[in-house]
Coordinates of C-alpha atoms in Angstrom, one line a residue:
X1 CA 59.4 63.9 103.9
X2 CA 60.3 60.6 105.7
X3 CA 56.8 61.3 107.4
X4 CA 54.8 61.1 104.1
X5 CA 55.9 57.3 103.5
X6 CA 53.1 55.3 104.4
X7 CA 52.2 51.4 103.1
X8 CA 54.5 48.7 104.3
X9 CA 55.9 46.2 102.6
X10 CA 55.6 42.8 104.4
X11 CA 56.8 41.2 101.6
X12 CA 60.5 42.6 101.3
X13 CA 63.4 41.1 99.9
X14 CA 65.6 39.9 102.5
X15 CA 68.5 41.4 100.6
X16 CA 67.0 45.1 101.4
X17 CA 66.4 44.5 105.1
X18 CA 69.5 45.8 106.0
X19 CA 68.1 48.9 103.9
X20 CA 64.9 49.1 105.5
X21 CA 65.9 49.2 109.1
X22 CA 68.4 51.6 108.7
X23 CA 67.4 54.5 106.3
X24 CA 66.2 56.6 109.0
X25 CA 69.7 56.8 111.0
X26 CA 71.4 57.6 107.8
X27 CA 73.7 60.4 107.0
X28 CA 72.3 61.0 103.4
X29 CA 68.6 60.5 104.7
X30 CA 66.0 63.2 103.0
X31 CA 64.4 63.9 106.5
X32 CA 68.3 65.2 107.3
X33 CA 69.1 66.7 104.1
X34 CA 65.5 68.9 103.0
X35 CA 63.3 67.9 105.6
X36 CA 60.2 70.1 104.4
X37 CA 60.3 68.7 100.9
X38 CA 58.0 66.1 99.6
X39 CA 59.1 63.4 97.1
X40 CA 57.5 64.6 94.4
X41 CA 59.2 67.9 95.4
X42 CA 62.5 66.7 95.7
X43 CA 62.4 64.7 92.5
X44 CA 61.5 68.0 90.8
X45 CA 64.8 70.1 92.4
X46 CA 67.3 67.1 91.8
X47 CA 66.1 67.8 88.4
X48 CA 65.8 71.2 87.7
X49 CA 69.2 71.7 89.8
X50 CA 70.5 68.9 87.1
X51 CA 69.0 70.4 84.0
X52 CA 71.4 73.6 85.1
X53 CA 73.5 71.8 82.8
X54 CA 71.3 72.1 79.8
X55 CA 71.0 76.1 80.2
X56 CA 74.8 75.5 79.9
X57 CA 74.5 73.3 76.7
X58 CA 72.3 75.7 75.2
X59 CA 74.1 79.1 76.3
X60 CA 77.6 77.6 75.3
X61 CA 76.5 76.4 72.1
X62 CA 74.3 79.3 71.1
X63 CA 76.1 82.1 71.9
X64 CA 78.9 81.3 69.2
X65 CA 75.7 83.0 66.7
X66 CA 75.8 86.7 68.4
X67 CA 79.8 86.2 69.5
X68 CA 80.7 85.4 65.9
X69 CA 80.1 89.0 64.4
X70 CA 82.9 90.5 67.0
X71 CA 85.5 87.3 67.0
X72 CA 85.1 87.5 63.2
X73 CA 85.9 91.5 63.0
X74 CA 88.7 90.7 65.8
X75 CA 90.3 88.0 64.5
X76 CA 89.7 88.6 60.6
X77 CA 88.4 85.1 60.5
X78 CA 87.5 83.6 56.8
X79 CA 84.2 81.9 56.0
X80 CA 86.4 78.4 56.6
X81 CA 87.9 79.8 60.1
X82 CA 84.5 80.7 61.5
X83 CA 83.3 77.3 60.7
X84 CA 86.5 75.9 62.6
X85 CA 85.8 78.3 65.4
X86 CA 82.1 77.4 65.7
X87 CA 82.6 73.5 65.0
X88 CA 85.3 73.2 67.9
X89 CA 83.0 72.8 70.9
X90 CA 81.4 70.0 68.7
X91 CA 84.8 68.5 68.5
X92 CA 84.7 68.2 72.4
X93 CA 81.7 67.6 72.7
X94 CA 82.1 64.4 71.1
X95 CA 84.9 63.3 73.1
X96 CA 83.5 64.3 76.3
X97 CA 80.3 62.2 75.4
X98 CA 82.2 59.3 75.0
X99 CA 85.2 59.7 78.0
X100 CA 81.8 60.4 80.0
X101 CA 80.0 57.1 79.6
X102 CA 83.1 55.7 81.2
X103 CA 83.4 57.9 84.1
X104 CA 80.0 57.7 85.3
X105 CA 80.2 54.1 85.5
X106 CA 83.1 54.2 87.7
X107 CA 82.6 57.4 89.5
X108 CA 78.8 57.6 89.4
X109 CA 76.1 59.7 87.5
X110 CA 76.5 62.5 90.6
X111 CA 79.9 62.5 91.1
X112 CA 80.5 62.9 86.8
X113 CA 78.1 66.4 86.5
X114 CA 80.2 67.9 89.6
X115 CA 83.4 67.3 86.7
X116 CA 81.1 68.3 84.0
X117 CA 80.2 71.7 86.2
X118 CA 83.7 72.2 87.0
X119 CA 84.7 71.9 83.2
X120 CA 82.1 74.1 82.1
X121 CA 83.4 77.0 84.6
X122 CA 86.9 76.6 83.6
X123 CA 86.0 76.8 79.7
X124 CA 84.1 79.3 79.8
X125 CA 86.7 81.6 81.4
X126 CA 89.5 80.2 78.8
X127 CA 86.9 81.5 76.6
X128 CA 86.4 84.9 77.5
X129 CA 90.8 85.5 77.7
X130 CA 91.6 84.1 74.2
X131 CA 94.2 86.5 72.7
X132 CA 93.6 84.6 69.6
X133 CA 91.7 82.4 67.2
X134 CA 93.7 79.3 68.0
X135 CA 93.2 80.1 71.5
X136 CA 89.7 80.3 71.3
X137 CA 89.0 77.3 69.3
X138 CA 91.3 75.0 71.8
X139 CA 89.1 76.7 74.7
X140 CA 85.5 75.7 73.2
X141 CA 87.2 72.8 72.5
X142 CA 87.7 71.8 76.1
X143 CA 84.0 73.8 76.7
X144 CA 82.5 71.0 74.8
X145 CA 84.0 68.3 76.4
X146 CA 81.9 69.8 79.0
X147 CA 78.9 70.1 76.5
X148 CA 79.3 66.4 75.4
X149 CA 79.2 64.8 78.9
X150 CA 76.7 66.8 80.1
X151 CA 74.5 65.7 77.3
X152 CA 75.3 61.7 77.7
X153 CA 75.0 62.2 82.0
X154 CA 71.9 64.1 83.1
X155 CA 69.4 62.8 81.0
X156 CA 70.3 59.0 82.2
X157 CA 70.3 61.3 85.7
X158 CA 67.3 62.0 85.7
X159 CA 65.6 59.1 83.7
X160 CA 67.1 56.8 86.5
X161 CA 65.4 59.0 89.1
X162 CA 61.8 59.0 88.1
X163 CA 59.5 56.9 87.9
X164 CA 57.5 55.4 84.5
X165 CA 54.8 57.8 84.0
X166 CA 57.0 61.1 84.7
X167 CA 60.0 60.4 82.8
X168 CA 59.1 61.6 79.8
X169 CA 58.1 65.5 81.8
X170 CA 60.9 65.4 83.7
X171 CA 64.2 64.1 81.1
X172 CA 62.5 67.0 78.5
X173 CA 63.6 69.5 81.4
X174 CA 66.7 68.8 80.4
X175 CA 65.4 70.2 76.6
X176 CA 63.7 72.8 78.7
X177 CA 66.7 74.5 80.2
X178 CA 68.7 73.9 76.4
X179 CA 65.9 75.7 75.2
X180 CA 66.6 78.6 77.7
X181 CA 70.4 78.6 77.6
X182 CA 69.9 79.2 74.1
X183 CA 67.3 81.7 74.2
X184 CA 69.5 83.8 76.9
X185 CA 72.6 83.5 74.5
X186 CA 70.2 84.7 71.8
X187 CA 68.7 88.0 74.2
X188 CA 72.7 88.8 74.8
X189 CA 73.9 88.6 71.7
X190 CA 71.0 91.1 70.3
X191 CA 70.6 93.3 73.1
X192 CA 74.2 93.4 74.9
X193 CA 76.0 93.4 71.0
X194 CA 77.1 97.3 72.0
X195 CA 77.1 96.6 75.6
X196 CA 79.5 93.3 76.4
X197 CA 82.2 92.2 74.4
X198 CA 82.3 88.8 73.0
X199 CA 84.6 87.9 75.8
X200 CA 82.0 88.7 79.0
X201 CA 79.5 87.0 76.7
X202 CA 81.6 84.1 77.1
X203 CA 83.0 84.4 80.9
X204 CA 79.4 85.2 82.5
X205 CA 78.7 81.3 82.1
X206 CA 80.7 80.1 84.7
X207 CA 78.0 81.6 86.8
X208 CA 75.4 79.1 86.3
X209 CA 78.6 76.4 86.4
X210 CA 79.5 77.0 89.8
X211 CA 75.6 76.6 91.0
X212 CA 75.5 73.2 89.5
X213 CA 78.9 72.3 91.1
X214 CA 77.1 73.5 94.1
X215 CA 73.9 72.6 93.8
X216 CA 74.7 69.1 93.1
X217 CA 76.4 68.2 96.9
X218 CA 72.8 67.7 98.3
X219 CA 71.4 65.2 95.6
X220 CA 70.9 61.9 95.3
X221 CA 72.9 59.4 93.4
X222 CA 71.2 57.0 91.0
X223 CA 69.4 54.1 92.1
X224 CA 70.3 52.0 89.2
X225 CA 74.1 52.5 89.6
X226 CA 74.2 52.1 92.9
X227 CA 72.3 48.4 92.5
X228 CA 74.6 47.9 89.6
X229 CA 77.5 48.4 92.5
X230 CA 75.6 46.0 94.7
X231 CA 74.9 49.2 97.2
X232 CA 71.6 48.2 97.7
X233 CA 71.3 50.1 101.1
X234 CA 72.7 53.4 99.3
X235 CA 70.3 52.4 96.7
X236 CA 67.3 52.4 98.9
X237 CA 67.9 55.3 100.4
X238 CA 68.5 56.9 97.3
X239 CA 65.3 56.1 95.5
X240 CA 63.4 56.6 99.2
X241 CA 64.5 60.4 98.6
X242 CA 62.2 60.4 95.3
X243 CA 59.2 58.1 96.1
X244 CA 56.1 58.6 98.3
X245 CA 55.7 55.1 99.6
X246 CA 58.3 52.3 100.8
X247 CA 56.7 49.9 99.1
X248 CA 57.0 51.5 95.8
X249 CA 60.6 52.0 96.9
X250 CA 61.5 48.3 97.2
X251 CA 59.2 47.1 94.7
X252 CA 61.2 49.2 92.0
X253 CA 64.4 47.8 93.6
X254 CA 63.6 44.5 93.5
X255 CA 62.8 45.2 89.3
X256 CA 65.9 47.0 89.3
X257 CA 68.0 44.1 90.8
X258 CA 66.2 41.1 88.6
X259 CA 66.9 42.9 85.7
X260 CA 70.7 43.7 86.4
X261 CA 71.2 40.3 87.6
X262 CA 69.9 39.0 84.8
X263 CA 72.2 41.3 82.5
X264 CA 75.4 40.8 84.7
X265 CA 75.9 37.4 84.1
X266 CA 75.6 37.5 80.6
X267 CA 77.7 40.6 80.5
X268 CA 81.8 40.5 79.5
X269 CA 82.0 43.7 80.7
X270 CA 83.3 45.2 77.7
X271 CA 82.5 47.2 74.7
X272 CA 81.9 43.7 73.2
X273 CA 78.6 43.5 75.4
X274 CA 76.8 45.9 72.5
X275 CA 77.9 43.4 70.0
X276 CA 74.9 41.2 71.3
X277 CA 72.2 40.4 69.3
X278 CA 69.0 41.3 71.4
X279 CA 70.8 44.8 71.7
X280 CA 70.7 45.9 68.4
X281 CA 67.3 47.0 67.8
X282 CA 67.9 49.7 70.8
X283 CA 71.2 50.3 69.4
X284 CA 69.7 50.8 65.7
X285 CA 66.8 53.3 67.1
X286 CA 68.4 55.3 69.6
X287 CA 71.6 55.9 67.5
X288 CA 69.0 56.8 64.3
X289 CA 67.4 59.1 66.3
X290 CA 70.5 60.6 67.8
X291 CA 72.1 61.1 63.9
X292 CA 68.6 62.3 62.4
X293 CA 67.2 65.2 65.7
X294 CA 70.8 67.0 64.4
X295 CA 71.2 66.1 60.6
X296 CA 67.7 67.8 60.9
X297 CA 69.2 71.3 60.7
X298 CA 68.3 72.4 63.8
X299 CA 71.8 73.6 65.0
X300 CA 72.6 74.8 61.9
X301 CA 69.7 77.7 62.3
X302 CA 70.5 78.5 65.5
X303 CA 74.4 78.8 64.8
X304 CA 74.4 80.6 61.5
X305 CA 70.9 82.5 61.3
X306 CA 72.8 85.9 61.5
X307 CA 75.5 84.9 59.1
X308 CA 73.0 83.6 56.4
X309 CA 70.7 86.3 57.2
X310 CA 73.2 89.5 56.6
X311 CA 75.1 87.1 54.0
X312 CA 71.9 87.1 51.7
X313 CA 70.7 91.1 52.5
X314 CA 69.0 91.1 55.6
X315 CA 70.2 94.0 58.1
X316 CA 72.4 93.3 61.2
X317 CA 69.5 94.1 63.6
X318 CA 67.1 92.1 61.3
X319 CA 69.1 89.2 61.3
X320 CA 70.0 89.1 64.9
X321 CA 66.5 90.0 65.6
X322 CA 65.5 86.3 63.5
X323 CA 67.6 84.5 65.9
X324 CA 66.1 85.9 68.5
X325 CA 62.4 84.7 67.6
X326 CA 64.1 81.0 66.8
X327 CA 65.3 80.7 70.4
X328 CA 62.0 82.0 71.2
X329 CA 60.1 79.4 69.4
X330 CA 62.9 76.6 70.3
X331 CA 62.2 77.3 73.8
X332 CA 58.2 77.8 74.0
X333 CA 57.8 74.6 71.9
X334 CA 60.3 72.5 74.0
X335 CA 57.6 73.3 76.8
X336 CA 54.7 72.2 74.9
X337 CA 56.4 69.1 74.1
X338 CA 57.4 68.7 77.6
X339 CA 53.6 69.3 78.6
X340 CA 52.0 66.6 76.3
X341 CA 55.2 64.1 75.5
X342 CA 53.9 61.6 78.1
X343 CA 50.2 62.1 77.3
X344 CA 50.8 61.8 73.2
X345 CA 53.8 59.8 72.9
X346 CA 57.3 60.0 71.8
X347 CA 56.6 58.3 68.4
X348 CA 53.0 59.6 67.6
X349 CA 54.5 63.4 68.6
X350 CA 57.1 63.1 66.2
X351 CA 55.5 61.7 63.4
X352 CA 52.5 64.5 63.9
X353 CA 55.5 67.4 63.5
X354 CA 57.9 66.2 60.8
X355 CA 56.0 67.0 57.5
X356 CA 55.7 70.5 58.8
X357 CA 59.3 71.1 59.3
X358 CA 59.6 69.2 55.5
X359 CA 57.6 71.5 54.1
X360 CA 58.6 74.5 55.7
X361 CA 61.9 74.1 54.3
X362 CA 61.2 73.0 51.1
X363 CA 59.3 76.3 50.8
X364 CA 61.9 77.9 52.3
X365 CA 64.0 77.2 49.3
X366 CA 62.1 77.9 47.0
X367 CA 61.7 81.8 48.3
X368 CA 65.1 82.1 48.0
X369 CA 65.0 80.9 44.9
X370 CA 62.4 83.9 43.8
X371 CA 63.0 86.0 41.7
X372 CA 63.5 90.2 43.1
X373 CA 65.9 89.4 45.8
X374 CA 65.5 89.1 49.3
X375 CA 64.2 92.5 50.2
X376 CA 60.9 92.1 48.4
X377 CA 60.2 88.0 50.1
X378 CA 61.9 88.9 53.7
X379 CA 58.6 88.0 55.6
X380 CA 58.1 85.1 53.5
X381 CA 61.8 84.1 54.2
X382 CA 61.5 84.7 58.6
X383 CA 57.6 82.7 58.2
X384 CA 59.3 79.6 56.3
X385 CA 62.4 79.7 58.8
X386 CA 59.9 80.7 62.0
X387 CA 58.1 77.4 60.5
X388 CA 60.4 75.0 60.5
X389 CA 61.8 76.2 63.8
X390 CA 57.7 75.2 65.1
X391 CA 58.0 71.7 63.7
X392 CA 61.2 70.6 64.7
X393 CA 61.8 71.7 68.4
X394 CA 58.1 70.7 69.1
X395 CA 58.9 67.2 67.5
X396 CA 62.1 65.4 67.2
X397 CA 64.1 68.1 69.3
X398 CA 62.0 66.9 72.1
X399 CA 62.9 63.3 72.0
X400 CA 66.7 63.4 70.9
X401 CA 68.1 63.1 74.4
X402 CA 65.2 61.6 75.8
X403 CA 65.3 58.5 73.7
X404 CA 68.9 57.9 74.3
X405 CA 68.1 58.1 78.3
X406 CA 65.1 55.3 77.6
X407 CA 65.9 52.5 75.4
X408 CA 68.9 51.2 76.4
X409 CA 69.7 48.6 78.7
X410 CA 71.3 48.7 82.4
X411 CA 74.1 46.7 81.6
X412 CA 75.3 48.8 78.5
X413 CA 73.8 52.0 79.9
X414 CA 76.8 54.1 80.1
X415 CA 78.6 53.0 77.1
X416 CA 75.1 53.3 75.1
X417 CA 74.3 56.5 76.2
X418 CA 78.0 57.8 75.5
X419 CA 77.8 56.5 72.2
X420 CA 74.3 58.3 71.8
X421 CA 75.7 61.6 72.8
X422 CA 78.9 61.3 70.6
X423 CA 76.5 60.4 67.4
X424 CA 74.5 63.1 68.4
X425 CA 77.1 65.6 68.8
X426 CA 79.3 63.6 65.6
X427 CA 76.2 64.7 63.6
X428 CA 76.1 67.9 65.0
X429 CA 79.6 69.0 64.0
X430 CA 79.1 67.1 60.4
X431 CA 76.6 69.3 59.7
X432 CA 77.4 72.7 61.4
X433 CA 81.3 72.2 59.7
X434 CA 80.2 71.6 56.2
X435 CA 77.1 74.2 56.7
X436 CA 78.6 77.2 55.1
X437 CA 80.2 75.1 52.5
X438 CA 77.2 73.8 51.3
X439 CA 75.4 77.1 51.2
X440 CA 78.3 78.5 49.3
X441 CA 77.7 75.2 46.9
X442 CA 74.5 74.9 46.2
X443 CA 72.7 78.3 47.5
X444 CA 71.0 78.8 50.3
X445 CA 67.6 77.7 48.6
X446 CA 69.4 74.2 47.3
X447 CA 70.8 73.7 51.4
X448 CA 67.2 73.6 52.8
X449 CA 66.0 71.3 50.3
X450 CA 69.2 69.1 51.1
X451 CA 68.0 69.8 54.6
X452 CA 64.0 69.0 53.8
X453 CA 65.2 65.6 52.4
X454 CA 67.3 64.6 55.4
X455 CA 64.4 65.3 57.6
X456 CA 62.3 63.4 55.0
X457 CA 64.9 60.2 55.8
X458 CA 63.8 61.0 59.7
X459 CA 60.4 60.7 59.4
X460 CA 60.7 57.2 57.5
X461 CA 63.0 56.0 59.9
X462 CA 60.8 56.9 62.5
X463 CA 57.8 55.6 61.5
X464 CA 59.1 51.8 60.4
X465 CA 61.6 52.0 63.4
X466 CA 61.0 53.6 66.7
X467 CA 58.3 52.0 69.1
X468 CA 56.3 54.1 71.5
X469 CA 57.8 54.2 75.1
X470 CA 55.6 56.1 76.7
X471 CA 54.2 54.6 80.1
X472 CA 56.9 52.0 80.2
X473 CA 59.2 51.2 82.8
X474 CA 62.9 50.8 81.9
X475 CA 62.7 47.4 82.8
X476 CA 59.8 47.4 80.6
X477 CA 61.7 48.0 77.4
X478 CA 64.6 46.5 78.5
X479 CA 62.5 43.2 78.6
X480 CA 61.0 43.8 75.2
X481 CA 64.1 43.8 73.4
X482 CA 65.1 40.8 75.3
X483 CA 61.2 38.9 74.2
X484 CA 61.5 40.6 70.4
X485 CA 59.1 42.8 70.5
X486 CA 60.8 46.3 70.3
X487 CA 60.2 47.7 67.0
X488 CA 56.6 48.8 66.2
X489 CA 55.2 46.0 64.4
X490 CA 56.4 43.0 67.0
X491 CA 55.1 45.9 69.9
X492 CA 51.7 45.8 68.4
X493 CA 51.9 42.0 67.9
X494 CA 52.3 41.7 71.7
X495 CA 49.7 44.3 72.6
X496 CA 47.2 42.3 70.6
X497 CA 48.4 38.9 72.2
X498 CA 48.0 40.4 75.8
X499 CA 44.4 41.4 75.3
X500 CA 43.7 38.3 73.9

């Protein structure tokens, strides 16, 4: 790869000489490590081998909606302890996006998915030998610890990697491989319900774990951490593993370091730093959209589709069989919106999708408000739920974690991004721990429209809120919050002043 680089850069910051002169002769040098791979190529495997941890998000978190039937039957768990059982992996997964933010900004983003890995393996397997309930919820609790961090680490993983006009693709692998963790979980727990007991559905995870763990030796660390750490050699390196030319290499860098400078000595080092005022727009949006992709409902479908399903008169097989086709659709739209999120837009995506997903559920309500039971409106019932399942994943789902990986700055990155994950995963568990409840309270044709109006609160928030970062370098929107001109209306303002 080292023999693709071409375009010198006889204008290089004295700072990165150092760099320069000695990437070739050094240990972690791409030409040593995957000497037939491109940039682009190796980009592409760092992240892919990093979005392992999303299948592991996705499989961990899904497979609680096959699993359930048997732990239920085993255990003799109530409608209460199933939520309890289901909501503990939320539980960790908000701690675990929090603890996370911290670790990678000591240890490094690299070093903290190896942990994450090595979590997920050992939850997994305290899963699968749970000789009871109380058992089994303290195991998924430490599971999602795993779940949480991996959420508030990779995306900034990967986001740090690649460049502008990629980030969006790449970061929604991430979604991707959720999408397929969750679609696996959903093929088991239909097709292997006679076959595996809940615990192998459990254990078989640490599987993918231990490749991650693996996998992860031979990649890069993050640029942006390592100039945060003022390794500006390991940095060039680094970023020389993932760009085709040297001078895009220290170009970025010397972005990378203005910015941080800038931000370091205005920085206290401290939670206090997100106290400040320019920060609060990103805060504001990225948090928002963290709360509203879960209070959406989106979870709650793919966690309790069976349970509502045979709850209101659908079959076993027929219910299991609906959770199958969500996966399905949560997975096929994630790659859509993976294909066209840097072409459309983050904002202009979302805003085309949400009044489906609005009315899909509000219709949704109302069949199961129809009169002559479920048996004679059961297509109606899958179309409606098959329809909201379109809107969401191919809109918001697509930008939860990739929002939270764009928008905030270097200097708060890791405490940002943790507290992104933990509202994400805070929502998460508020609404997947109440979900039965409210069912129970007001039917399960008053829950949607409870749901429809939440999403209803999304799109609003959205469209006076969230600019467009598509295109944008990080340093980009880092310096837009810094001029004013973050939301929508002061982004157009400057758009219209630079053309003028």
């Amino acid at each position: 790869m080292t023999a693709l680089k071409k375009e010198p850069d006889n204008h290089q910051d004295p700072r990165l000489t150092a760099a320069a002169n000695n990437e070739k002769t050094s240990a972690s040098s791409p030409s040593e490590i995957i000497p037939f791979l491109s940039a682009e190529a190796f980009l592409l495997t760092a992240t892919m081998i990093s979005a392992i941890a999303g299948f592991l998000y996705g499989y961990d978190t899904g497979i609680i909606s096959g699993a359930l039937l048997q732990i239920s039957h085993d255990f003799s768990l109530s409608p209460h302890a199933q939520e309890l059982v289901t909501s503990a992996i939320l539980v960790g997964a908000v701690i675990g996006a929090l603890t996370c933010g911290k670790l990678s900004g000591v240890l490094g983003r690299r070093y903290t998915v190896m942990i994450v890995a090595g979590i997920f393996a050992a939850g997994v397997i305290a899963s699968g030998i749970s000789p009871s309930a109380t058992w089994l919820g303290v195991a998924r609790l430490v599971l999602g610890f795993a779940v949480g961090g991996a959420s508030q680490i990779v995306p900034v993983y990967i986001a740090e990697l690649a460049p502008a006009e990629k980030r969006g693709r790449l970061v929604t692998f991430f979604n991707i491989s959720i999408g397929i963790g969750i679609l696996t979980a959903a093929l088991v727990g239909t097709f292997m319900q006679d076959i595996w007991s809940w615990r192998v559905m459990f254990s078989v995870a640490a599987i993918p774990a231990l490749i991650l763990l693996l996998g992860m030796i031979r990649l890069p660390e993050s640029p942006r951490w390592l100039v945060s750490k003022k390794r500006l050699k390991e940095a060039h390196i680094a970023l020389d593993m993932v760009r085709e030319t040297e001078s895009e290499v220290r170009r970025e860098i010397r972005a990378i370091q203005r910015v941080h400078d800038k931000v370091e000595r205005k920085s206290r080092g401290g939670w206090k730093d997100l106290k400040q005022p320019w920060l609060r727009p990103a805060l504001l949006v990225g948090l928002g959209i963290a709360a509203f992709t879960q209070l959406s409902g989106i979870e709650m479908m793919i966690y309790y589709t069976p349970t509502l399903l045979t709850n209101a008169g659908f079959s076993r097989d027929a219910a299991l069989h609906s959770a199958l086709g969500i996966a399905a659709i949560y997975l096929v739209l994630t790659v859509i919106g993976k294909l066209v999120i840097d072409h459309v837009g983050r904002r202009t995506l979302t805003l085309w999708m949400m009044p489906g997903a609005i009315i899909s559920l509000i219709l949704l309500g109302a069949v199961f408000r129809m009169p002559g039971g479920v048996s004679h409106h059961s297509y109606l019932i899958v179309t409606c739920l098959f329809g909201f399942m379109i809107f969401n994943s191919g809109g918001i789902q697509v930008i939860g974690w990739l929002i939270g990986s764009e928008v905030y700055p270097l200097g708060i990155r890791e405490k940002a991004s943790s507290l992104h994950a933990a509202m994400l995963w805070g929502s998460n568990l508020l609404l997947t721990a109440t979900a039965l409840s409210t069912v129970n309270l007001l039917g399960i044709g008053g829950a949607m429209w409870f749901y429809a109006l939440l999403n209803l609160l999304g799109f609003l928030f959205i469209f006076f809120m969230m600019p467009e970062t598509k295109g944008r370098s990080l340093e980009e929107i880092e310096t837009s919050l810094k001029e004013g001109n973050f939301y929508p209306r002061g982004e157009q303002q400057y758009k219209q002043v630079s053309r003028q």
